Amino acid sequence: MGSISHLRLLPLLLSFIAATAGAQPSIQIPPEEQEAVYLALESINPMLPWRTLYPDDLCLYGPHGVVCELFPDSSGAPTISHVTELNFGYVSDFSSNPPCGPNAILPLSLSSLPFLRKLFFFSCFTGEKTTLSRSFWNLSSSLEEFIVIENPSFSGKLSGNLGNFPQLRRVVISGTEISGNIPGEIGNLRNLEQMVLSRNRLHGEIPTSIGHCAALKILDLSANRIAGRFPAEIGRLTDLVKLDLSANHITGPVPADLSRLHQLELLDLSHNRLTGGVPTALAEMVSLKEVYLSGNPLGGRIPEIWSNLKGILGIGMSGSGLVGNIPSSMGVFLENVCYLSLSNNFLEGELPEQFKQLESSAKEINFENNALRGRIPFSAPFIQRIGGKLKLGGNPKLCLGEELAFFVGDFHLCNKSEIPRPSFSSPEVMACGGSCSPLRTQASDSEQEDAAAAFGLDDPPDPPFVFFRLACFGIAGKSPLRGSLPPLLTDAAESLFGRRRRDSSEVSSMAPADWFRRERRGTDPSVAPRCGALLIPISARIFISSYSSNNISSVRFQSDGSCLLIGRSRTYLRSPSLRPLWH
């Protein structure tokens, strides 16, 4: 009986649930917002019967590009639906916004949408001219994103309008006929994170008030007619990740203030009228991935700024009036570069042998139309792999080593005078106050045996040891002093390893700074020699420590006898025949 009574109660329970659900207040879009959206749809495409296609609540059953959110009523319950986004213009099947018709006009009904936060137009205004009028800007002050892309008939001015929307985070107006100045009122947009005003007809100068947009991460004003000086205030935008001012008429030098842009990953200043040389501020942009300066009358030499820029993938400095030699440090530090273009300049001298180190990452290298000479340093496998992406034409004094005789191009085989000789000085080492020079070419037989013993070897290596000396001493905080290290093996060993020889295990157990402090016990700690010397096999790649207080840099001796400062790192000795002396 109990089970039967429960079954009889079930229909009553279901009826009560249905009645209770029906009593709940319906969530509906306000009528004025429904009408405003209909008018907007009819403005962008009057050929479609929008009211017939979508007769019900547009928040629940509207087209894809209409986005709504629930808001609380006076009691706090989320029962009111408001339009927060309108996206017009077909982008793809994955973003099938309402399509715009050939005679689309700018909707003026959007002032009836008080909760509108995003407005998006893609390729809507392509026929008749559509003007950005003042009446259009009667939008909600809660607007956060205003995006207009690929609308070639969209015209008007921005002045006097943008400053009315303090909540703006994204302003993207690209591929339009928008003209006039960039309004100074943009400095009021303290929440702005992205401003893209590319491929328009803007002119005038970049307002200095841009420096107040502290939250800005992307600034793209490319392909306009912007003129005037490069505003130093951009250096205040320390959160910038992308800065693109290319294809304008900006003049003067690049401000040193840009050195504060430590987060910047892309810098494109190409095709302007910038002068003053390659900006040394680049040296401080440690996050930089791409830098493009081509098409500016910069002039001057390529500076030594690459030691902190190992993450760079692309460099473009073509047609920039550059003179002098290409720094070998570019080959040392740009270990990840994929694209490097220095074409159409006035560069001279040899292509540094260190550029061979770019082979592991480079996809395109363009040194065309300079005055370079000497042997092409790249290997045959690299040239075969990169093919036509290695562009060296217009340098008639470049030549080929015998291993590159297959290389197709206007290059002759090198004669002996064109093959690089060992170099023992470089700008990198001169920064330490001295130069690299060989003390003697080869140690005597007895010194060879002593050298082997000093390194823990049973027999001298083949090829034999040679002496190198770095004529470079310095005192921390004072001007570098010139000098030389003792020429004899025993003196060199004493200078580096103390007054008695240690076995290799003892030496390898000490960090460079440790043995340095140990051997200078009792001396003034502010006096620190900057460079060192050691006997090495001439074919080995050797890293020799250089010290300035507790900061360790290195000088690399390569197999051709050249030496380069390679930056701060833990220092070690390495060769084909010797194990490391320290790590």
Short mmCIF file of C-alpha atoms in Angstrom, two decimals, residues 232-449:
data_model
loop_
_atom_site.label_atom_id
_atom_site.label_comp_id
_atom_site.label_asym_id
_atom_site.label_seq_id
_atom_site.Cartn_x
_atom_site.Cartn_y
_atom_site.Cartn_z
CA ALA A 232 61.22 60.37 -25.69
CA GLU A 233 58.05 59.84 -23.63
CA ILE A 234 57.61 56.44 -25.27
CA GLY A 235 60.47 55.34 -23.02
CA ARG A 236 58.05 55.56 -20.09
CA LEU A 237 55.95 52.72 -21.47
CA THR A 238 57.95 50.07 -19.69
CA ASP A 239 55.33 47.33 -20.28
CA LEU A 240 55.60 47.61 -24.07
CA VAL A 241 56.04 44.30 -25.87
CA LYS A 242 55.59 45.59 -29.44
CA LEU A 243 56.50 49.02 -30.84
CA ASP A 244 55.90 49.53 -34.57
CA LEU A 245 56.30 53.03 -36.03
CA SER A 246 57.43 51.86 -39.46
CA ALA A 247 56.57 53.52 -42.79
CA ASN A 248 56.10 57.07 -41.52
CA HIS A 249 58.10 60.31 -41.74
CA ILE A 250 59.54 60.44 -38.21
CA THR A 251 62.84 62.34 -37.94
CA GLY A 252 65.78 62.76 -35.59
CA PRO A 253 67.63 60.23 -33.44
CA VAL A 254 66.04 57.39 -31.50
CA PRO A 255 65.88 58.61 -27.87
CA ALA A 256 68.14 57.00 -25.31
CA ASP A 257 65.06 56.72 -23.06
CA LEU A 258 64.04 53.62 -25.01
CA SER A 259 66.68 51.72 -23.06
CA ARG A 260 64.04 51.36 -20.34
CA LEU A 261 61.90 49.08 -22.51
CA HIS A 262 63.17 45.84 -21.01
CA GLN A 263 60.01 43.90 -21.95
CA LEU A 264 60.07 44.90 -25.63
CA GLU A 265 60.16 41.96 -28.04
CA LEU A 266 59.52 43.65 -31.39
CA LEU A 267 60.88 47.03 -32.48
CA ASP A 268 60.12 48.18 -36.03
CA LEU A 269 61.25 51.69 -36.95
CA SER A 270 61.97 50.92 -40.58
CA HIS A 271 61.34 53.33 -43.45
CA ASN A 272 61.33 56.60 -41.58
CA ARG A 273 63.82 59.48 -41.62
CA LEU A 274 65.69 58.62 -38.44
CA THR A 275 69.32 59.68 -37.99
CA GLY A 276 71.99 59.44 -35.31
CA GLY A 277 73.28 55.93 -35.95
CA VAL A 278 72.07 52.55 -34.77
CA PRO A 279 70.54 53.30 -31.34
CA THR A 280 72.73 52.05 -28.52
CA ALA A 281 69.57 51.82 -26.40
CA LEU A 282 69.08 48.43 -28.04
CA ALA A 283 71.76 47.03 -25.74
CA GLU A 284 69.37 47.30 -22.77
CA MET A 285 66.35 45.72 -24.49
CA VAL A 286 67.16 42.29 -23.18
CA SER A 287 63.86 40.69 -24.29
CA LEU A 288 64.19 41.81 -27.90
CA LYS A 289 63.33 39.19 -30.52
CA GLU A 290 63.09 41.33 -33.67
CA VAL A 291 64.52 44.73 -34.59
CA TYR A 292 64.02 46.42 -37.96
CA LEU A 293 65.71 49.73 -38.78
CA SER A 294 65.97 49.44 -42.58
CA GLY A 295 65.30 52.41 -44.82
CA ASN A 296 66.51 55.12 -42.42
CA PRO A 297 69.51 57.43 -43.04
CA LEU A 298 71.01 56.37 -39.71
CA GLY A 299 74.68 56.47 -40.77
CA GLY A 300 77.62 55.55 -38.57
CA ARG A 301 79.10 52.20 -37.62
CA ILE A 302 77.35 49.15 -36.22
CA PRO A 303 77.94 49.48 -32.46
CA GLU A 304 79.08 46.78 -30.05
CA ILE A 305 75.69 46.20 -28.41
CA TRP A 306 75.01 42.51 -28.93
CA SER A 307 76.21 40.78 -25.77
CA ASN A 308 72.79 41.03 -24.04
CA LEU A 309 70.74 40.32 -27.16
CA LYS A 310 71.25 36.59 -27.61
CA GLY A 311 67.52 36.02 -28.00
CA ILE A 312 67.19 38.05 -31.20
CA LEU A 313 65.63 36.15 -34.10
CA GLY A 314 65.47 38.86 -36.77
CA ILE A 315 67.58 41.94 -37.59
CA GLY A 316 66.96 44.29 -40.50
CA MET A 317 69.33 47.22 -41.06
CA SER A 318 69.37 47.46 -44.85
CA GLY A 319 69.69 50.77 -46.64
CA SER A 320 70.65 52.61 -43.47
CA GLY A 321 73.88 54.34 -44.54
CA LEU A 322 76.04 52.16 -42.29
CA VAL A 323 79.82 52.32 -42.70
CA GLY A 324 82.87 50.49 -41.36
CA ASN A 325 83.38 46.84 -40.56
CA ILE A 326 80.77 44.34 -39.44
CA PRO A 327 81.52 43.56 -35.77
CA SER A 328 82.65 40.01 -35.19
CA SER A 329 80.68 40.07 -31.93
CA MET A 330 77.49 39.73 -33.98
CA GLY A 331 78.64 36.28 -34.98
CA VAL A 332 79.46 35.40 -31.39
CA PHE A 333 76.32 36.57 -29.61
CA LEU A 334 73.52 36.26 -32.16
CA GLU A 335 73.31 32.54 -31.68
CA ASN A 336 69.55 32.29 -32.39
CA VAL A 337 69.21 34.70 -35.30
CA CYS A 338 67.10 33.44 -38.22
CA TYR A 339 67.05 36.57 -40.38
CA LEU A 340 69.91 39.07 -40.76
CA SER A 341 69.92 41.78 -43.42
CA LEU A 342 72.65 44.44 -43.76
CA SER A 343 72.28 44.98 -47.49
CA ASN A 344 72.63 48.24 -49.42
CA ASN A 345 74.96 49.96 -46.98
CA PHE A 346 78.60 51.06 -47.17
CA LEU A 347 80.05 48.30 -45.04
CA GLU A 348 83.60 47.23 -45.77
CA GLY A 349 86.28 44.87 -44.59
CA GLU A 350 86.10 41.12 -44.24
CA LEU A 351 83.12 39.07 -43.22
CA PRO A 352 84.14 37.93 -39.72
CA GLU A 353 85.01 34.27 -39.37
CA GLN A 354 82.74 34.20 -36.31
CA PHE A 355 79.72 34.47 -38.61
CA LYS A 356 80.13 30.78 -39.28
CA GLN A 357 78.57 30.28 -35.86
CA LEU A 358 75.25 31.57 -37.23
CA GLU A 359 74.87 28.48 -39.41
CA SER A 360 72.93 26.52 -36.81
CA SER A 361 70.03 29.01 -36.74
CA ALA A 362 70.14 31.29 -39.80
CA LYS A 363 67.45 30.92 -42.47
CA GLU A 364 68.25 34.07 -44.46
CA ILE A 365 71.35 36.29 -44.58
CA ASN A 366 71.54 39.31 -46.86
CA PHE A 367 74.77 41.32 -47.19
CA GLU A 368 74.19 42.46 -50.77
CA ASN A 369 75.56 45.69 -52.24
CA ASN A 370 78.26 46.68 -49.78
CA ALA A 371 82.05 46.85 -50.14
CA LEU A 372 82.93 43.63 -48.34
CA ARG A 373 86.06 41.70 -49.24
CA GLY A 374 87.96 38.54 -48.40
CA ARG A 375 86.91 34.95 -47.98
CA ILE A 376 83.27 33.99 -47.49
CA PRO A 377 83.32 32.28 -44.06
CA PHE A 378 80.30 29.99 -44.43
CA SER A 379 80.59 26.24 -44.89
CA ALA A 380 79.55 24.29 -47.97
CA PRO A 381 76.71 22.39 -46.21
CA PHE A 382 75.23 25.65 -44.94
CA ILE A 383 75.33 27.30 -48.36
CA GLN A 384 73.69 24.26 -49.93
CA ARG A 385 70.98 24.22 -47.27
CA ILE A 386 70.13 27.93 -47.30
CA GLY A 387 70.38 28.25 -51.08
CA GLY A 388 69.16 31.56 -52.50
CA LYS A 389 68.51 32.93 -49.02
CA LEU A 390 72.25 33.65 -48.70
CA LYS A 391 72.59 36.93 -50.60
CA LEU A 392 76.12 38.27 -51.04
CA GLY A 393 75.95 39.84 -54.51
CA GLY A 394 77.23 43.34 -55.12
CA ASN A 395 80.44 42.69 -53.16
CA PRO A 396 82.94 42.01 -55.98
CA LYS A 397 85.91 41.64 -53.64
CA LEU A 398 84.43 38.69 -51.77
CA CYS A 399 86.05 35.41 -52.71
CA LEU A 400 85.62 31.68 -52.27
CA GLY A 401 87.81 29.20 -50.48
CA GLU A 402 88.55 26.01 -52.39
CA GLU A 403 85.87 24.14 -50.46
CA LEU A 404 83.26 26.54 -51.92
CA ALA A 405 84.34 26.33 -55.55
CA PHE A 406 80.92 24.88 -56.40
CA PHE A 407 79.18 28.03 -55.15
CA VAL A 408 77.31 29.73 -57.97
CA GLY A 409 77.80 33.48 -58.02
CA ASP A 410 80.00 36.31 -59.16
CA PHE A 411 82.86 35.32 -56.89
CA HIS A 412 86.43 34.27 -57.65
CA LEU A 413 88.61 31.83 -55.76
CA CYS A 414 90.63 33.45 -53.01
CA ASN A 415 94.36 33.86 -53.36
CA LYS A 416 96.64 33.63 -50.33
CA SER A 417 96.49 37.35 -49.58
CA GLU A 418 92.69 37.15 -49.28
CA ILE A 419 92.63 34.34 -46.72
CA PRO A 420 92.20 35.78 -43.20
CA ARG A 421 95.25 35.79 -40.96
CA PRO A 422 95.09 35.27 -37.22
CA SER A 423 93.97 38.45 -35.51
CA PHE A 424 95.11 39.35 -32.02
CA SER A 425 93.08 42.47 -31.31
CA SER A 426 89.46 43.43 -31.45
CA PRO A 427 87.17 46.19 -30.21
CA GLU A 428 85.76 43.80 -27.61
CA VAL A 429 89.16 43.26 -26.03
CA MET A 430 90.15 46.91 -26.35
CA ALA A 431 87.18 47.68 -24.11
CA CYS A 432 89.19 45.96 -21.39
CA GLY A 433 91.99 48.40 -21.96
CA GLY A 434 94.49 46.30 -23.91
CA SER A 435 94.84 43.90 -26.80
CA CYS A 436 95.50 40.25 -27.53
CA SER A 437 98.90 39.41 -28.90
CA PRO A 438 101.01 36.24 -29.13
CA LEU A 439 103.98 36.28 -26.78
CA ARG A 440 105.72 33.58 -28.79
CA THR A 441 104.59 31.06 -31.36
CA GLN A 442 105.71 27.86 -29.66
CA ALA A 443 107.24 26.77 -26.38
CA SER A 444 110.59 24.98 -26.26
CA ASP A 445 110.83 21.22 -25.70
CA SER A 446 111.53 21.63 -22.01
CA GLU A 447 108.69 24.11 -21.66
CA GLN A 448 106.42 21.69 -23.52
CA GLU A 449 107.19 19.05 -20.91
#
